[in-house]
mmCIF file of N, CA, C and O in Angstrom:
data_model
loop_
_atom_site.group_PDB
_atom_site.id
_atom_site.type_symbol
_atom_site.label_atom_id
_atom_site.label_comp_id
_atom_site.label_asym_id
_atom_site.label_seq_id
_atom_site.Cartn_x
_atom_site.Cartn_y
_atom_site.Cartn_z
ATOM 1 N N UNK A 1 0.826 -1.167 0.000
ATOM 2 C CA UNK A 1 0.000 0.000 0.000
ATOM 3 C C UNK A 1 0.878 1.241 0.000
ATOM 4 O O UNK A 1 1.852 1.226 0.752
ATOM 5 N N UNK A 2 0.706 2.055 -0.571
ATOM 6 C CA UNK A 2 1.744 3.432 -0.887
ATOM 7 C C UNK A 2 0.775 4.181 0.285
ATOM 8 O O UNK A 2 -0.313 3.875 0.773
ATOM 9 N N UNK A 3 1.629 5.218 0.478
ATOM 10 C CA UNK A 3 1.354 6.558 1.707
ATOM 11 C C UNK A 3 1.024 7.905 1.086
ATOM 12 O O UNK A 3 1.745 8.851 0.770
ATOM 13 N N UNK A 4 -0.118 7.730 1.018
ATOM 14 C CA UNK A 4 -1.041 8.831 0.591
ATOM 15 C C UNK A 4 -0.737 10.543 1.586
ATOM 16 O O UNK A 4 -1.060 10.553 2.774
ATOM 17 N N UNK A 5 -0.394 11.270 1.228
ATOM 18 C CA UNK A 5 -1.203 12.031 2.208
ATOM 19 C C UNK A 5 -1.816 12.645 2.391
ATOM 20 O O UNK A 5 -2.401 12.956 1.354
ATOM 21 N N UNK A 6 -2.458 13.593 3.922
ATOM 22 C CA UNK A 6 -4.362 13.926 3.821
ATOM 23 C C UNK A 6 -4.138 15.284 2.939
ATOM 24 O O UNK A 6 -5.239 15.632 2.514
ATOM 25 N N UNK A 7 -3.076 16.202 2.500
ATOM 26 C CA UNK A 7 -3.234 16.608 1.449
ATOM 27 C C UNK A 7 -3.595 16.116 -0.118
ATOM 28 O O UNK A 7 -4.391 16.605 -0.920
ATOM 29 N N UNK A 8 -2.780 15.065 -0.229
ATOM 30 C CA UNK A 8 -2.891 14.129 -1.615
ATOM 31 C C UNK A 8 -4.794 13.675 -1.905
ATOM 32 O O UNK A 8 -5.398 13.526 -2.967
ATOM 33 N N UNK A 9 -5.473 13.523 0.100
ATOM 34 C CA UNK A 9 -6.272 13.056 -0.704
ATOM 35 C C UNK A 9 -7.623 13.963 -0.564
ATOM 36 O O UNK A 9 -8.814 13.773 -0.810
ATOM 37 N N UNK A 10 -6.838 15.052 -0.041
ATOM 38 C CA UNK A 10 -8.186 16.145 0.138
ATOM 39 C C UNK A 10 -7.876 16.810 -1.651
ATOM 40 O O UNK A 10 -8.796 17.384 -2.235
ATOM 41 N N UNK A 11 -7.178 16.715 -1.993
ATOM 42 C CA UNK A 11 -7.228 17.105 -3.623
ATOM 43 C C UNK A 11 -7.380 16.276 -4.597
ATOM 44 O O UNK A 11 -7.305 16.665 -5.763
ATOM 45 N N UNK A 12 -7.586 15.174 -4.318
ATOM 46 C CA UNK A 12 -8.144 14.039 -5.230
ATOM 47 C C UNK A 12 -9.386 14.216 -5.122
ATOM 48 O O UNK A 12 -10.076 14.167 -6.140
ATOM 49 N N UNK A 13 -10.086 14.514 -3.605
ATOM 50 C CA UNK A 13 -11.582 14.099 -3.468
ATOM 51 C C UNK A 13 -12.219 15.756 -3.913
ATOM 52 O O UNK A 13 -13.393 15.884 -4.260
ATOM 53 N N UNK A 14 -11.336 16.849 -3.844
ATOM 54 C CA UNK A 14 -11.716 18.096 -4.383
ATOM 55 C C UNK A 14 -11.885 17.910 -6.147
ATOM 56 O O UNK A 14 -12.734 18.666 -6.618
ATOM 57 N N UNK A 15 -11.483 17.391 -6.721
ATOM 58 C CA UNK A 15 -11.441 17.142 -8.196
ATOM 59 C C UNK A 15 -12.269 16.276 -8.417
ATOM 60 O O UNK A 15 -12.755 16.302 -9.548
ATOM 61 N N UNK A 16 -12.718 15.272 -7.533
ATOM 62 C CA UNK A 16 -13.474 13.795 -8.067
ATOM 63 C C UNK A 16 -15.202 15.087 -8.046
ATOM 64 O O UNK A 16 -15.936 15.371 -8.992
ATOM 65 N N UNK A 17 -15.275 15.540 -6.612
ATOM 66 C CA UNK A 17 -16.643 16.483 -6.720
ATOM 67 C C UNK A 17 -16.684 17.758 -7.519
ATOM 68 O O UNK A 17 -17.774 18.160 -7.926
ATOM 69 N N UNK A 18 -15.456 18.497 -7.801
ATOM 70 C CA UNK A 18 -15.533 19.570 -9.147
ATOM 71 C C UNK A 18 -15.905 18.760 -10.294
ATOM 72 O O UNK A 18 -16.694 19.383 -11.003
ATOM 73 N N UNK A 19 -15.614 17.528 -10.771
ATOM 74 C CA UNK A 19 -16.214 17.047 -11.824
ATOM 75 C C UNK A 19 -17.487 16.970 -11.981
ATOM 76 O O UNK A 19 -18.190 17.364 -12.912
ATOM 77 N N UNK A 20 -17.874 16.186 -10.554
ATOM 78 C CA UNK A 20 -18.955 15.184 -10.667
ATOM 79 C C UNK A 20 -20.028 16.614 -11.028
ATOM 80 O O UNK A 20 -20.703 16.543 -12.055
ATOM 81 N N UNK A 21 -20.101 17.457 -10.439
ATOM 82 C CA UNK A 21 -20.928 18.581 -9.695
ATOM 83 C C UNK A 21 -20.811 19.390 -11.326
ATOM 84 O O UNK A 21 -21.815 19.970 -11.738
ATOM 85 N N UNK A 22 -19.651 19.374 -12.102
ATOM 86 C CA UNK A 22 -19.707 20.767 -13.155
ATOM 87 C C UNK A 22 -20.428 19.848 -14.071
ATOM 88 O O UNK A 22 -21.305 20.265 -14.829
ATOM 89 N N UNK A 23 -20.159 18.913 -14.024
ATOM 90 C CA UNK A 23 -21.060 17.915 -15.295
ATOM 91 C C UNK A 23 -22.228 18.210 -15.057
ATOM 92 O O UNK A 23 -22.874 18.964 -15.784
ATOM 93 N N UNK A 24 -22.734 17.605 -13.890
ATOM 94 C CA UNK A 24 -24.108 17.922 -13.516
ATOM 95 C C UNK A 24 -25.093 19.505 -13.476
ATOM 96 O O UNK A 24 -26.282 19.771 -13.653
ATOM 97 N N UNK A 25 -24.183 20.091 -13.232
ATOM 98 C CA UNK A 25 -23.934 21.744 -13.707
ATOM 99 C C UNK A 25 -24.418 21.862 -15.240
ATOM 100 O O UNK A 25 -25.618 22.138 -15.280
ATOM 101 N N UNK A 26 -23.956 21.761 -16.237
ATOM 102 C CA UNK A 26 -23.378 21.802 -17.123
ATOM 103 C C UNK A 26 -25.162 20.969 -18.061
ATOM 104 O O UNK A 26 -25.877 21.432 -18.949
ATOM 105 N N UNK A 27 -25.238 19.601 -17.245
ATOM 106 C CA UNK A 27 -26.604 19.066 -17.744
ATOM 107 C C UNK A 27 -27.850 20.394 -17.328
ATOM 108 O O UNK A 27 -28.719 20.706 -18.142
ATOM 109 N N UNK A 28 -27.788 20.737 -16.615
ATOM 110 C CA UNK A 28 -28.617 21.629 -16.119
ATOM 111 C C UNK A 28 -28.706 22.730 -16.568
ATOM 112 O O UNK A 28 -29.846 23.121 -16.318
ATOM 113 N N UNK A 29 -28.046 23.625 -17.203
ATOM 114 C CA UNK A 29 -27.970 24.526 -17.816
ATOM 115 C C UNK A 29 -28.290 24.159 -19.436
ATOM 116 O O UNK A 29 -28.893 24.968 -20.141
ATOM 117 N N UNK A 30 -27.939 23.182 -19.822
ATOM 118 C CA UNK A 30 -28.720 22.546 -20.557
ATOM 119 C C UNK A 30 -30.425 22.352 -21.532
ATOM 120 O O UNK A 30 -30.912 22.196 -22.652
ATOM 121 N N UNK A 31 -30.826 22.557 -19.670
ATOM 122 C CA UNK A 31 -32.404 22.274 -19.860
ATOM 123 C C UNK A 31 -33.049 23.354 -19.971
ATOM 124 O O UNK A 31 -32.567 24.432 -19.625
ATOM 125 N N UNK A 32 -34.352 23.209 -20.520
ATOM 126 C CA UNK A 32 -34.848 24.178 -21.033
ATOM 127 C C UNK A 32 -35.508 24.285 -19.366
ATOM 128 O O UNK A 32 -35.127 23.522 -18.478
ATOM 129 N N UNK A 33 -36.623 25.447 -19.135
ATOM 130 C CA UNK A 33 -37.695 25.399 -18.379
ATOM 131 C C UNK A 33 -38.350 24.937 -18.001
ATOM 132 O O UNK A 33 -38.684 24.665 -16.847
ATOM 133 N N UNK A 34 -38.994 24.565 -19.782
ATOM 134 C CA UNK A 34 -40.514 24.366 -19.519
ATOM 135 C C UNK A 34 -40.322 22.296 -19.700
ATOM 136 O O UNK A 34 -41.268 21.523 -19.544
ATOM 137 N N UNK A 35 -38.937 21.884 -20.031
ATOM 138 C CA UNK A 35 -39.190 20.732 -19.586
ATOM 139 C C UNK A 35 -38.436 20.081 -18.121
ATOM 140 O O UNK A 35 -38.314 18.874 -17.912
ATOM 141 N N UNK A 36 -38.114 20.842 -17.469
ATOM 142 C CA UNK A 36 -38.323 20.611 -16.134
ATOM 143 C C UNK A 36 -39.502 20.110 -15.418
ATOM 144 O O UNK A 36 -40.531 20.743 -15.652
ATOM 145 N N UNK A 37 -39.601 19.091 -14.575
ATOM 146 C CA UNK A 37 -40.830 18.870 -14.302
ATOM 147 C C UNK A 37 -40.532 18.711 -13.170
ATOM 148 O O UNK A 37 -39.667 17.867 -12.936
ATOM 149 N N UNK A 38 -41.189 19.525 -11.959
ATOM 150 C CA UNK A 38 -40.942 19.095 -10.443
ATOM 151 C C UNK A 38 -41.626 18.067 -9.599
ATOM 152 O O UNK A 38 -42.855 18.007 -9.604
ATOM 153 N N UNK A 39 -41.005 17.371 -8.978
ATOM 154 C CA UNK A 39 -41.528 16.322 -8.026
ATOM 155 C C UNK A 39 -42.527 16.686 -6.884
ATOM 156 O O UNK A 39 -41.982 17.273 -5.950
ATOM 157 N N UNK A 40 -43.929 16.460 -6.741
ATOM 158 C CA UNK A 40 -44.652 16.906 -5.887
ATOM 159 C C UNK A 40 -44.327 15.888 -4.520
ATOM 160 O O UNK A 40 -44.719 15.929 -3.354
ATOM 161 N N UNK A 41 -43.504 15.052 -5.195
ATOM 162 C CA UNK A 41 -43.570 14.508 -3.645
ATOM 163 C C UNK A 41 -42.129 14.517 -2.661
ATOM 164 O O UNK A 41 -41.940 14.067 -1.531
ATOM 165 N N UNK A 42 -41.371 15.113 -3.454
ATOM 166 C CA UNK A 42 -39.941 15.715 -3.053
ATOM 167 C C UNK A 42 -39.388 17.075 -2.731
ATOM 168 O O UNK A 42 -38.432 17.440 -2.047
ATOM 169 N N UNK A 43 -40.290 17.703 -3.438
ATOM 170 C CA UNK A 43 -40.316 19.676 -3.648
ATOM 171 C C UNK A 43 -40.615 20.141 -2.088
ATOM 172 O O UNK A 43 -40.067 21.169 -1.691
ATOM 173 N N UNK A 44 -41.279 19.569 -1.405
ATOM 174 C CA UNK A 44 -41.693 19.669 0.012
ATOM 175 C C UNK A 44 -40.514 19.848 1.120
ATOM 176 O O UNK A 44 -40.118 20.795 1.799
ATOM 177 N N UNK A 45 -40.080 18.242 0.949
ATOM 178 C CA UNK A 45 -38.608 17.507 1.713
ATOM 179 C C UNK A 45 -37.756 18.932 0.894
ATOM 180 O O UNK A 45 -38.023 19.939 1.549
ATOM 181 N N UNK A 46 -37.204 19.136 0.167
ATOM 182 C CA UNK A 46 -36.351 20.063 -0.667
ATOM 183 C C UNK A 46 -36.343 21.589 0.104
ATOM 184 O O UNK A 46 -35.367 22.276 0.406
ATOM 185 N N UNK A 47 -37.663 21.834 0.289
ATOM 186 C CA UNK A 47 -38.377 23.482 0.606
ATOM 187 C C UNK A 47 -37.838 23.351 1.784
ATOM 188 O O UNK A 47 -36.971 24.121 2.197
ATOM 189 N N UNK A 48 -38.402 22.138 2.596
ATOM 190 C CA UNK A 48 -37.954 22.164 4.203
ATOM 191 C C UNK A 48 -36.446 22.029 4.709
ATOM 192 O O UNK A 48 -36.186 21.648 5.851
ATOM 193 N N UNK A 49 -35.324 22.425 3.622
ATOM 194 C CA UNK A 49 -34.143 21.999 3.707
ATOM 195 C C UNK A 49 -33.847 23.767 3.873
ATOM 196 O O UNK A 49 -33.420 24.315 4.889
ATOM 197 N N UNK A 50 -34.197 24.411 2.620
ATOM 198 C CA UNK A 50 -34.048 26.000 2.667
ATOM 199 C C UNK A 50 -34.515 26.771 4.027
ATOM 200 O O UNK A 50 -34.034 27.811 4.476
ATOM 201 N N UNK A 51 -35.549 26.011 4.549
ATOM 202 C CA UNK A 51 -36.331 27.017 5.569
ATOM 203 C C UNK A 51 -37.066 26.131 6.447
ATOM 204 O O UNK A 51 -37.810 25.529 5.672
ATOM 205 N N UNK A 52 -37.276 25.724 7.563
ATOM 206 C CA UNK A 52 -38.365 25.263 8.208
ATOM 207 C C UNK A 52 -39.032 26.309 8.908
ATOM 208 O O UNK A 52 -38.403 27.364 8.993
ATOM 209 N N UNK A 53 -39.818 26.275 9.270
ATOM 210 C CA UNK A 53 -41.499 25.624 8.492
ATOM 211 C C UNK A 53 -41.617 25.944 7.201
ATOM 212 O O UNK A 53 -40.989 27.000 7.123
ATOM 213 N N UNK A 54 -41.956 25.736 6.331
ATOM 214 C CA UNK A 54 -42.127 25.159 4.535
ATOM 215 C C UNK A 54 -42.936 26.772 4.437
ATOM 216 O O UNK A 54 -44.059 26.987 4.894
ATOM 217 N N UNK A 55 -42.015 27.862 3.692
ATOM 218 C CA UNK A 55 -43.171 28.743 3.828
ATOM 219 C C UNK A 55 -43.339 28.855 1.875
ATOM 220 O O UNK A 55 -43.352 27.810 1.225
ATOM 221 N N UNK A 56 -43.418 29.815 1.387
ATOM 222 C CA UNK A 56 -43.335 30.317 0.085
ATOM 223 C C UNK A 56 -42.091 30.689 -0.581
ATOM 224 O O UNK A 56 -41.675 30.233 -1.645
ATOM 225 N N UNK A 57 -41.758 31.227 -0.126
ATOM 226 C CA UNK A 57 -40.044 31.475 -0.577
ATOM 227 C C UNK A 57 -38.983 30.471 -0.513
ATOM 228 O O UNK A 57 -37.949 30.553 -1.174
ATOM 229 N N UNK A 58 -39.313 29.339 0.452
ATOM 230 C CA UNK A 58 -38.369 28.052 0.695
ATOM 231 C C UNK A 58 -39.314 27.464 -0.524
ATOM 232 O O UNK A 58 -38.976 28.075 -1.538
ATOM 233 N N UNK A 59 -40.033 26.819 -0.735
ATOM 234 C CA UNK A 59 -40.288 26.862 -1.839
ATOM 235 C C UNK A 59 -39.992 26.582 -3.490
ATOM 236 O O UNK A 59 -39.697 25.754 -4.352
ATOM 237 N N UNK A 60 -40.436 28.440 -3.079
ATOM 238 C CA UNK A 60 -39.417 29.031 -4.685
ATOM 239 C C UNK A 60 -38.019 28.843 -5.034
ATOM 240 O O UNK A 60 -37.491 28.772 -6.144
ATOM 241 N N UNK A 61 -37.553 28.781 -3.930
ATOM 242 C CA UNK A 61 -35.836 28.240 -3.794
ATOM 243 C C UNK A 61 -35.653 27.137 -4.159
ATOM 244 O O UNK A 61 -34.910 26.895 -5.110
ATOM 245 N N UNK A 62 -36.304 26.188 -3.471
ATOM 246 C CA UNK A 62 -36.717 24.423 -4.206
ATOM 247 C C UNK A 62 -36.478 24.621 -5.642
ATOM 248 O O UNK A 62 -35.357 24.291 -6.030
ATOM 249 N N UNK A 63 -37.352 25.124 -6.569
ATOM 250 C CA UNK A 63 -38.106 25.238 -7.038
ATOM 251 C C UNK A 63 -36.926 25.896 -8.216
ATOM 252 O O UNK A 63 -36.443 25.111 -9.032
ATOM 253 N N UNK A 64 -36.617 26.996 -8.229
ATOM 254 C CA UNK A 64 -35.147 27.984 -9.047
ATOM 255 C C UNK A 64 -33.857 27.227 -8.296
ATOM 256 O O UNK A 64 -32.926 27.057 -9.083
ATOM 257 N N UNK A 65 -33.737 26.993 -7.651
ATOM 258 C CA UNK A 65 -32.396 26.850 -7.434
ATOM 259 C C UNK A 65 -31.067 25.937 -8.117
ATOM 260 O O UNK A 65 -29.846 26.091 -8.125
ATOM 261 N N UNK A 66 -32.062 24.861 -8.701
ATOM 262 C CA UNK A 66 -31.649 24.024 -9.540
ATOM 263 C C UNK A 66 -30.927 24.323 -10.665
ATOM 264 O O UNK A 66 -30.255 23.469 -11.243
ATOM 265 N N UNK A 67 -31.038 25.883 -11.159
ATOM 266 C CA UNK A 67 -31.206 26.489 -12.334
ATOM 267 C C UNK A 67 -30.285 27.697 -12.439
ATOM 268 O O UNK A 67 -30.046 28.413 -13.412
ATOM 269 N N UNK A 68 -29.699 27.752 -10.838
ATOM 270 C CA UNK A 68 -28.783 28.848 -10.544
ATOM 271 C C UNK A 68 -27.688 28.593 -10.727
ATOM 272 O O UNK A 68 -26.814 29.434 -10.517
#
């Protein structure tokens, strides 16, 4: 086993999630609007992440943020 170190692998795991994340980025910007389709049964769980209690603006954040 070779000797990594926690620099070596905090910049491996910084590059493995700049990828994973700009791709996914990258699909998303991609998409149009109007074929976005939101999950009514996830948009909730999502809203309540921005804000608890689930108001209107947590929400809308759900809701755009995907897109930012």
């Amino acid at each position: 086993m070779s000797n990594i170190t926690e620099q070596e692998v905090l910049d491996n795991a910084y590059d493995f999630f700049f990828n994973l994340f700009s791709k996914r980025a990258l699909n998303y910007s991609n998409k149009k609007y109007k074929s976005f389709k939101v999950n009514p049964f996830t948009i909730q769980a999502t809203a309540n992440a921005f804000g608890s209690p689930i108001t209107a603006n947590s929400l809308a954040k759900a809701v755009v943020y995907p897109f930012a």
